[in-house]
Every structure is written in C-alpha cells, then in structure tokens.
PDB file of C-alpha atoms in Angstrom:
ATOM      1  CA  ARG P   1     -27.453  37.197  -1.822  1.00 52.00           C
ATOM      2  CA  ASP P   2     -24.351  35.008  -2.333  1.00 46.00           C
ATOM      3  CA  ARG P   3     -22.208  37.896  -1.111  1.00 50.00           C
ATOM      4  CA  ASP P   4     -24.331  38.195   2.046  1.00 50.00           C
ATOM      5  CA  GLU P   5     -23.974  34.461   2.701  1.00 48.00           C
ATOM      6  CA  GLU P   6     -20.167  34.663   2.355  1.00 47.00           C
ATOM      7  CA  VAL P   7     -20.030  37.574   4.812  1.00 45.00           C
ATOM      8  CA  ALA P   8     -22.210  35.645   7.252  1.00 45.00           C
ATOM      9  CA  VAL P   9     -19.918  32.616   7.006  1.00 43.00           C
ATOM     10  CA  ASP P  10     -16.828  34.766   7.605  1.00 49.00           C
ATOM     11  CA  ASP P  11     -18.477  36.439  10.608  1.00 49.00           C
ATOM     12  CA  ALA P  12     -19.384  33.060  12.040  1.00 44.00           C
ATOM     13  CA  ALA P  13     -15.819  31.846  11.628  1.00 45.00           C
ATOM     14  CA  ASP P  14     -14.464  34.976  13.319  1.00 48.00           C
ATOM     15  CA  ALA P  15     -16.869  34.800  16.259  1.00 45.00           C
ATOM     16  CA  PRO P  16     -15.439  33.213  19.413  1.00 46.00           C
ATOM     17  CA  ALA P  17     -16.811  29.878  20.482  1.00 46.00           C
ATOM     18  CA  GLU P  18     -19.590  30.376  22.994  1.00 53.00           C
ATOM     19  CA  GLY P  19     -19.105  28.834  26.401  1.00 58.00           C
ATOM     20  CA  LYS P  20     -15.303  28.793  26.158  1.00 69.00           C
ATOM     21  CA  SER P  21     -13.859  29.061  29.653  1.00 81.00           C
ATOM     22  CA  TYR P  22     -11.162  31.522  30.653  1.00 75.00           C
ATOM     23  CA  LEU P  23      -8.782  28.645  31.376  1.00 78.00           C
ATOM     24  CA  THR P  24      -9.332  27.223  27.895  1.00 82.00           C
ATOM     25  CA  PHE P  25      -8.617  30.619  26.395  1.00 77.00           C
ATOM     26  CA  LEU P  26      -5.362  30.899  28.369  1.00 79.00           C
ATOM     27  CA  VAL P  27      -4.198  27.435  27.308  1.00 83.00           C
ATOM     28  CA  GLU P  28      -4.989  28.075  23.642  1.00 81.00           C
ATOM     29  CA  ALA P  29      -3.318  31.488  23.744  1.00 79.00           C
ATOM     30  CA  LEU P  30      -0.158  30.128  25.362  1.00 81.00           C
ATOM     31  CA  GLY P  31       0.406  27.184  23.064  1.00 83.00           C
ATOM     32  CA  ILE P  32       1.803  23.828  24.149  1.00 87.00           C
ATOM     33  CA  LYS P  33       5.394  25.112  24.464  1.00 88.00           C
ATOM     34  CA  TYR P  34       4.605  27.841  26.972  1.00 88.00           C
ATOM     35  CA  VAL P  35       2.025  25.698  28.767  1.00 89.00           C
ATOM     36  CA  ILE P  36       4.773  23.154  29.537  1.00 92.00           C
ATOM     37  CA  ILE P  37       7.254  25.853  30.589  1.00 92.00           C
ATOM     38  CA  PHE P  38       4.838  27.586  32.966  1.00 92.00           C
ATOM     39  CA  LEU P  39       3.529  24.301  34.363  1.00 93.00           C
ATOM     40  CA  LEU P  40       7.089  23.250  35.223  1.00 94.00           C
ATOM     41  CA  LEU P  41       7.756  26.629  36.839  1.00 94.00           C
ATOM     42  CA  SER P  42       4.471  26.426  38.756  1.00 94.00           C
ATOM     43  CA  PHE P  43       5.096  22.913  40.095  1.00 95.00           C
ATOM     44  CA  GLY P  44       8.676  23.835  40.973  1.00 94.00           C
ATOM     45  CA  LEU P  45       7.555  26.961  42.824  1.00 94.00           C
ATOM     46  CA  VAL P  46       4.889  25.111  44.812  1.00 94.00           C
ATOM     47  CA  ALA P  47       7.357  22.375  45.776  1.00 95.00           C
ATOM     48  CA  LEU P  48       9.948  24.953  46.865  1.00 93.00           C
ATOM     49  CA  LEU P  49       7.418  26.919  48.907  1.00 93.00           C
ATOM     50  CA  VAL P  50       6.157  23.804  50.686  1.00 93.00           C
ATOM     51  CA  MET P  51       9.738  22.735  51.461  1.00 91.00           C
ATOM     52  CA  CYS P  52      10.649  26.178  52.775  1.00 90.00           C
ATOM     53  CA  PHE P  53       7.516  26.513  54.905  1.00 89.00           C
ATOM     54  CA  MET P  54       8.216  23.087  56.416  1.00 89.00           C
ATOM     55  CA  GLN P  55      11.925  23.670  57.095  1.00 86.00           C
ATOM     56  CA  PHE P  56      11.974  27.351  58.053  1.00 86.00           C
ATOM     57  CA  ARG P  57       9.830  27.073  61.157  1.00 86.00           C
ATOM     58  CA  LYS P  58      11.280  28.013  64.524  1.00 85.00           C
ATOM     59  CA  SER P  59      10.328  24.634  65.965  1.00 85.00           C
ATOM     60  CA  VAL P  60      12.425  22.943  63.259  1.00 86.00           C
ATOM     61  CA  LEU P  61      15.411  25.291  63.252  1.00 87.00           C
ATOM     62  CA  MET P  62      15.604  25.789  67.015  1.00 87.00           C
ATOM     63  CA  PRO P  63      13.787  22.958  68.844  1.00 88.00           C
ATOM     64  CA  GLU P  64      12.686  24.049  72.306  1.00 89.00           C
ATOM     65  CA  ALA P  65      13.264  20.585  73.749  1.00 89.00           C
ATOM     66  CA  LEU P  66      16.878  20.585  72.553  1.00 88.00           C
ATOM     67  CA  ALA P  67      17.545  24.009  74.066  1.00 89.00           C
ATOM     68  CA  GLN P  68      16.101  22.990  77.439  1.00 90.00           C
ATOM     69  CA  GLN P  69      17.948  19.661  77.637  1.00 89.00           C
ATOM     70  CA  PHE P  70      21.203  21.240  76.507  1.00 87.00           C
ATOM     71  CA  GLU P  71      20.914  23.988  79.118  1.00 89.00           C
ATOM     72  CA  GLN P  72      20.137  21.427  81.795  1.00 89.00           C
ATOM     73  CA  HIS P  73      23.262  19.434  80.936  1.00 85.00           C
ATOM     74  CA  LEU P  74      25.366  22.598  81.139  1.00 84.00           C
ATOM     75  CA  GLU P  75      23.924  23.486  84.536  1.00 87.00           C
ATOM     76  CA  ASN P  76      24.823  19.994  85.786  1.00 86.00           C
ATOM     77  CA  LYS P  77      28.367  20.292  84.326  1.00 84.00           C
ATOM     78  CA  GLU P  78      27.588  17.352  82.003  1.00 85.00           C
ATOM     79  CA  PHE P  79      29.533  18.693  79.045  1.00 83.00           C
ATOM     80  CA  GLN P  80      30.025  15.373  77.264  1.00 86.00           C
ATOM     81  CA  GLN P  81      26.299  14.613  77.419  1.00 88.00           C
ATOM     82  CA  ALA P  82      25.544  18.126  76.162  1.00 86.00           C
ATOM     83  CA  TYR P  83      27.927  17.643  73.236  1.00 85.00           C
ATOM     84  CA  GLU P  84      26.436  14.264  72.319  1.00 87.00           C
ATOM     85  CA  LEU P  85      22.911  15.687  72.561  1.00 88.00           C
ATOM     86  CA  ALA P  86      23.757  18.559  70.215  1.00 87.00           C
ATOM     87  CA  LYS P  87      25.725  16.375  67.812  1.00 87.00           C
ATOM     88  CA  GLY P  88      22.855  13.912  67.512  1.00 86.00           C
ATOM     89  CA  ASP P  89      20.419  16.674  66.532  1.00 85.00           C
ATOM     90  CA  ASP P  90      20.305  17.648  62.853  1.00 84.00           C
ATOM     91  CA  SER P  91      18.687  21.045  63.412  1.00 87.00           C
ATOM     92  CA  TYR P  92      20.227  24.474  62.883  1.00 88.00           C
ATOM     93  CA  LEU P  93      20.643  24.948  66.631  1.00 88.00           C
ATOM     94  CA  GLY P  94      22.048  21.461  67.146  1.00 89.00           C
ATOM     95  CA  LYS P  95      24.817  21.924  64.578  1.00 90.00           C
ATOM     96  CA  VAL P  96      25.826  25.323  65.966  1.00 90.00           C
ATOM     97  CA  LEU P  97      25.938  24.058  69.566  1.00 88.00           C
ATOM     98  CA  ALA P  98      27.841  20.919  68.569  1.00 89.00           C
ATOM     99  CA  ALA P  99      30.473  23.024  66.796  1.00 88.00           C
ATOM    100  CA  GLY P 100      30.957  25.145  69.912  1.00 87.00           C
ATOM    101  CA  MET P 101      31.113  22.187  72.301  1.00 85.00           C
ATOM    102  CA  GLY P 102      33.645  20.471  70.051  1.00 84.00           C
ATOM    103  CA  LYS P 103      36.046  23.381  70.546  1.00 84.00           C
ATOM    104  CA  LEU P 104      35.296  24.014  74.215  1.00 79.00           C
ATOM    105  CA  GLN P 105      38.501  22.358  75.381  1.00 81.00           C
ATOM    106  CA  ALA P 106      40.490  24.932  73.381  1.00 82.00           C
ATOM    107  CA  GLY P 107      38.895  27.728  75.388  1.00 84.00           C
ATOM    108  CA  TYR P 108      35.806  29.894  75.355  1.00 83.00           C
ATOM    109  CA  PRO P 109      36.938  32.204  72.502  1.00 88.00           C
ATOM    110  CA  ALA P 110      37.670  29.209  70.268  1.00 88.00           C
ATOM    111  CA  ALA P 111      34.230  27.753  71.045  1.00 86.00           C
ATOM    112  CA  VAL P 112      32.499  31.039  70.208  1.00 88.00           C
ATOM    113  CA  GLU P 113      34.448  31.318  66.968  1.00 90.00           C
ATOM    114  CA  ALA P 114      33.527  27.754  66.010  1.00 90.00           C
ATOM    115  CA  MET P 115      29.844  28.481  66.716  1.00 89.00           C
ATOM    116  CA  GLN P 116      29.961  31.626  64.580  1.00 91.00           C
ATOM    117  CA  ALA P 117      31.556  29.699  61.721  1.00 91.00           C
ATOM    118  CA  ALA P 118      28.910  26.961  61.986  1.00 89.00           C
ATOM    119  CA  GLU P 119      26.161  29.578  62.140  1.00 90.00           C
ATOM    120  CA  ASN P 120      27.456  31.240  58.959  1.00 91.00           C
ATOM    121  CA  GLU P 121      27.625  27.876  57.192  1.00 90.00           C
ATOM    122  CA  GLN P 122      24.081  26.957  58.212  1.00 88.00           C
ATOM    123  CA  ALA P 123      22.797  30.400  57.204  1.00 89.00           C
ATOM    124  CA  MET P 124      24.402  29.984  53.778  1.00 91.00           C
ATOM    125  CA  ASN P 125      22.723  26.589  53.374  1.00 88.00           C
ATOM    126  CA  LEU P 126      19.342  28.114  54.186  1.00 88.00           C
ATOM    127  CA  GLU P 127      19.910  31.058  51.848  1.00 90.00           C
ATOM    128  CA  HIS P 128      20.914  28.612  49.109  1.00 89.00           C
ATOM    129  CA  LYS P 129      17.527  26.894  49.391  1.00 86.00           C
ATOM    130  CA  ILE P 130      15.703  30.226  49.387  1.00 90.00           C
ATOM    131  CA  SER P 131      17.603  31.369  46.296  1.00 92.00           C
ATOM    132  CA  TYR P 132      15.698  28.853  44.147  1.00 92.00           C
ATOM    133  CA  VAL P 133      12.457  30.680  45.006  1.00 93.00           C
ATOM    134  CA  SER P 134      14.088  33.903  43.823  1.00 92.00           C
ATOM    135  CA  LEU P 135      15.250  32.109  40.670  1.00 93.00           C
ATOM    136  CA  VAL P 136      11.677  31.149  39.778  1.00 93.00           C
ATOM    137  CA  GLY P 137      10.618  34.746  40.473  1.00 93.00           C
ATOM    138  CA  ALA P 138      13.257  35.958  38.012  1.00 93.00           C
ATOM    139  CA  LEU P 139      12.679  33.316  35.313  1.00 94.00           C
ATOM    140  CA  ALA P 140       8.880  33.561  35.147  1.00 94.00           C
ATOM    141  CA  PRO P 141       8.667  37.159  33.841  1.00 93.00           C
ATOM    142  CA  MET P 142      11.601  36.492  31.500  1.00 94.00           C
ATOM    143  CA  PHE P 143       9.708  33.609  29.890  1.00 92.00           C
ATOM    144  CA  GLY P 144       6.688  35.914  29.811  1.00 90.00           C
ATOM    145  CA  LEU P 145       8.738  38.510  27.948  1.00 91.00           C
ATOM    146  CA  LEU P 146      10.015  35.816  25.591  1.00 90.00           C
ATOM    147  CA  GLY P 147       6.421  34.825  24.840  1.00 88.00           C
ATOM    148  CA  THR P 148       5.513  38.476  24.271  1.00 86.00           C
ATOM    149  CA  VAL P 149       8.263  38.927  21.692  1.00 88.00           C
ATOM    150  CA  ASP P 150       7.458  35.535  20.146  1.00 86.00           C
ATOM    151  CA  GLY P 151       3.784  36.411  19.795  1.00 83.00           C
ATOM    152  CA  MET P 152       4.428  39.850  18.310  1.00 85.00           C
ATOM    153  CA  VAL P 153       6.925  38.396  15.822  1.00 84.00           C
ATOM    154  CA  ALA P 154       4.293  35.854  14.738  1.00 81.00           C
ATOM    155  CA  ALA P 155       1.702  38.617  14.298  1.00 79.00           C
ATOM    156  CA  PHE P 156       4.037  40.799  12.216  1.00 80.00           C
ATOM    157  CA  MET P 157       5.158  37.824  10.112  1.00 81.00           C
ATOM    158  CA  LEU P 158       1.513  37.178   9.294  1.00 77.00           C
ATOM    159  CA  ILE P 159       1.142  40.764   8.109  1.00 77.00           C
ATOM    160  CA  ALA P 160       4.359  40.599   6.077  1.00 79.00           C
ATOM    161  CA  GLN P 161       3.399  37.364   4.321  1.00 79.00           C
ATOM    162  CA  ARG P 162      -0.011  38.618   3.162  1.00 75.00           C
ATOM    163  CA  ASP P 163      -0.647  40.845   0.175  1.00 73.00           C
ATOM    164  CA  THR P 164      -3.885  41.978   1.808  1.00 75.00           C
ATOM    165  CA  ALA P 165      -4.551  42.954   5.379  1.00 73.00           C
ATOM    166  CA  PRO P 166      -5.109  39.850   7.538  1.00 72.00           C
ATOM    167  CA  LYS P 167      -8.278  39.405   9.541  1.00 77.00           C
ATOM    168  CA  PRO P 168      -8.229  40.676  13.126  1.00 71.00           C
ATOM    169  CA  SER P 169      -8.953  37.147  14.348  1.00 71.00           C
ATOM    170  CA  GLU P 170      -5.770  35.903  12.678  1.00 69.00           C
ATOM    171  CA  LEU P 171      -3.667  38.653  14.259  1.00 71.00           C
ATOM    172  CA  ALA P 172      -5.298  37.979  17.609  1.00 72.00           C
ATOM    173  CA  VAL P 173      -3.545  34.597  17.868  1.00 71.00           C
ATOM    174  CA  GLY P 174      -0.077  36.137  18.109  1.00 74.00           C
ATOM    175  CA  ILE P 175      -1.225  39.147  20.130  1.00 81.00           C
ATOM    176  CA  SER P 176      -3.072  37.016  22.685  1.00 80.00           C
ATOM    177  CA  GLN P 177       0.025  34.866  23.133  1.00 79.00           C
ATOM    178  CA  ALA P 178       2.082  38.024  23.617  1.00 80.00           C
ATOM    179  CA  LEU P 179      -0.203  39.292  26.367  1.00 85.00           C
ATOM    180  CA  VAL P 180      -1.070  36.004  28.083  1.00 87.00           C
ATOM    181  CA  THR P 181       2.540  34.865  28.504  1.00 88.00           C
ATOM    182  CA  THR P 182       3.339  38.148  30.237  1.00 89.00           C
ATOM    183  CA  LEU P 183       0.264  37.743  32.426  1.00 90.00           C
ATOM    184  CA  ILE P 184       1.150  34.200  33.517  1.00 91.00           C
ATOM    185  CA  GLY P 185       4.778  35.178  34.076  1.00 92.00           C
ATOM    186  CA  LEU P 186       3.704  37.950  36.443  1.00 93.00           C
ATOM    187  CA  TRP P 187       1.251  35.649  38.222  1.00 92.00           C
ATOM    188  CA  LEU P 188       4.174  33.380  39.044  1.00 93.00           C
ATOM    189  CA  ALA P 189       6.771  36.046  39.731  1.00 94.00           C
ATOM    190  CA  ILE P 190       4.780  38.155  42.224  1.00 94.00           C
ATOM    191  CA  PRO P 191       4.126  35.394  44.819  1.00 93.00           C
ATOM    192  CA  ALA P 192       7.647  34.005  44.307  1.00 94.00           C
ATOM    193  CA  ILE P 193       9.294  37.357  45.053  1.00 93.00           C
ATOM    194  CA  ALA P 194       6.935  38.020  47.973  1.00 93.00           C
ATOM    195  CA  CYS P 195       7.679  34.623  49.539  1.00 92.00           C
ATOM    196  CA  PHE P 196      11.408  35.102  48.952  1.00 92.00           C
ATOM    197  CA  ALA P 197      11.269  38.377  50.894  1.00 91.00           C
ATOM    198  CA  LEU P 198       9.226  36.695  53.640  1.00 88.00           C
ATOM    199  CA  PHE P 199      11.707  33.840  54.027  1.00 86.00           C
TER     200      PHE P 199
END
C-alpha cells in the first residue's frame, strides 16, 4: 500500500498543471534569459517595421505636391525658386532635385551626374535602415539555435550526473527549451525576412 501511495505521489508530481496556458508554457520553457532576448528582438523588429512602413511610402519619398510645384517653376523658367523649393524639402525626391539644380549652372551633364550621385546616396541611406530588419531576421534563428544547443546540453548533463535514469519530466525541461527557442526564433525570423524582401 505504501508503495502504491509513493507511485501515486510521483505520478501527481509528473503530471502537468491543469489549466496552464500555452503562453505560460512557452515562458517557462524559454527561461528568463531567452525571454528577455526574444522580447528585445520582438520590440526592435516591431519598431523597425513601423518606421519603415511610415518612411517608405511613395507619398513620403516622392511627394506629389513637390513634383507639381517644381515642374511649374521649371516651366516658368523660375530656376532659383525651383532650387529653393527642392532644397527646403527633406524628402528623397527633394534632395535629388536640389543636387541637380545646384549643378545646373555647370551644364546639363553635370546636373544629371549630381542627381545620380544624390540618388545613390539616398538609396544607400534607405538600404541601411532596411538592413536592420534583415539583421533581426538573421539573429532570431541564431539565438533559437543557441537555445537548442543550451537545452540539449542541460538535458545530457542531467543524464550524466545521475547514477539512475532521470525521470522524463526532468529531461523535458531541457528538451522543451531546445525546441521552444527554435520555434520562437523562426516566428521572428520569417516575418522579418519577408518584410525585408518587401521593402
């Protein structure tokens, strides 16, 4: 009878807590270290995506009002006003047009060359911002892989330190961390890489 009671107690200890949510399971499996890492990556990714979606719109990069006013000044031979209009605009289009107008006195080829140089510089600035999204997409699965190795090492250390075979519930701690970190890393990496390609 005492033996039956001990087995019942062990089974009760091994049984998962009823009503535990999936989110709670993920947090417990990750551990505080990986929770902090993935939270930072998540907040960083969301902030980067919001910034990119706000800045990479056509209305922001190439304002229609600027294009119309600039063209109107050119038609009226008001080159100085066109230059000042473009120079006062901080958009992608404004900086490219201002660079060309600044070199217009040196001739049309010089103006075109200046616009191409400004366009390349602005494109590099935009690509630099996008590259951070790609960085998150690369880091997330790497931290997931780190957690996988970390969890498997913990599971095998538990086996090595015991003279008898450990309980499955004890091994499950390291194994669940190994799997969950990979899962969260992929959850972050897939949208990051997709948005990077979209941008």
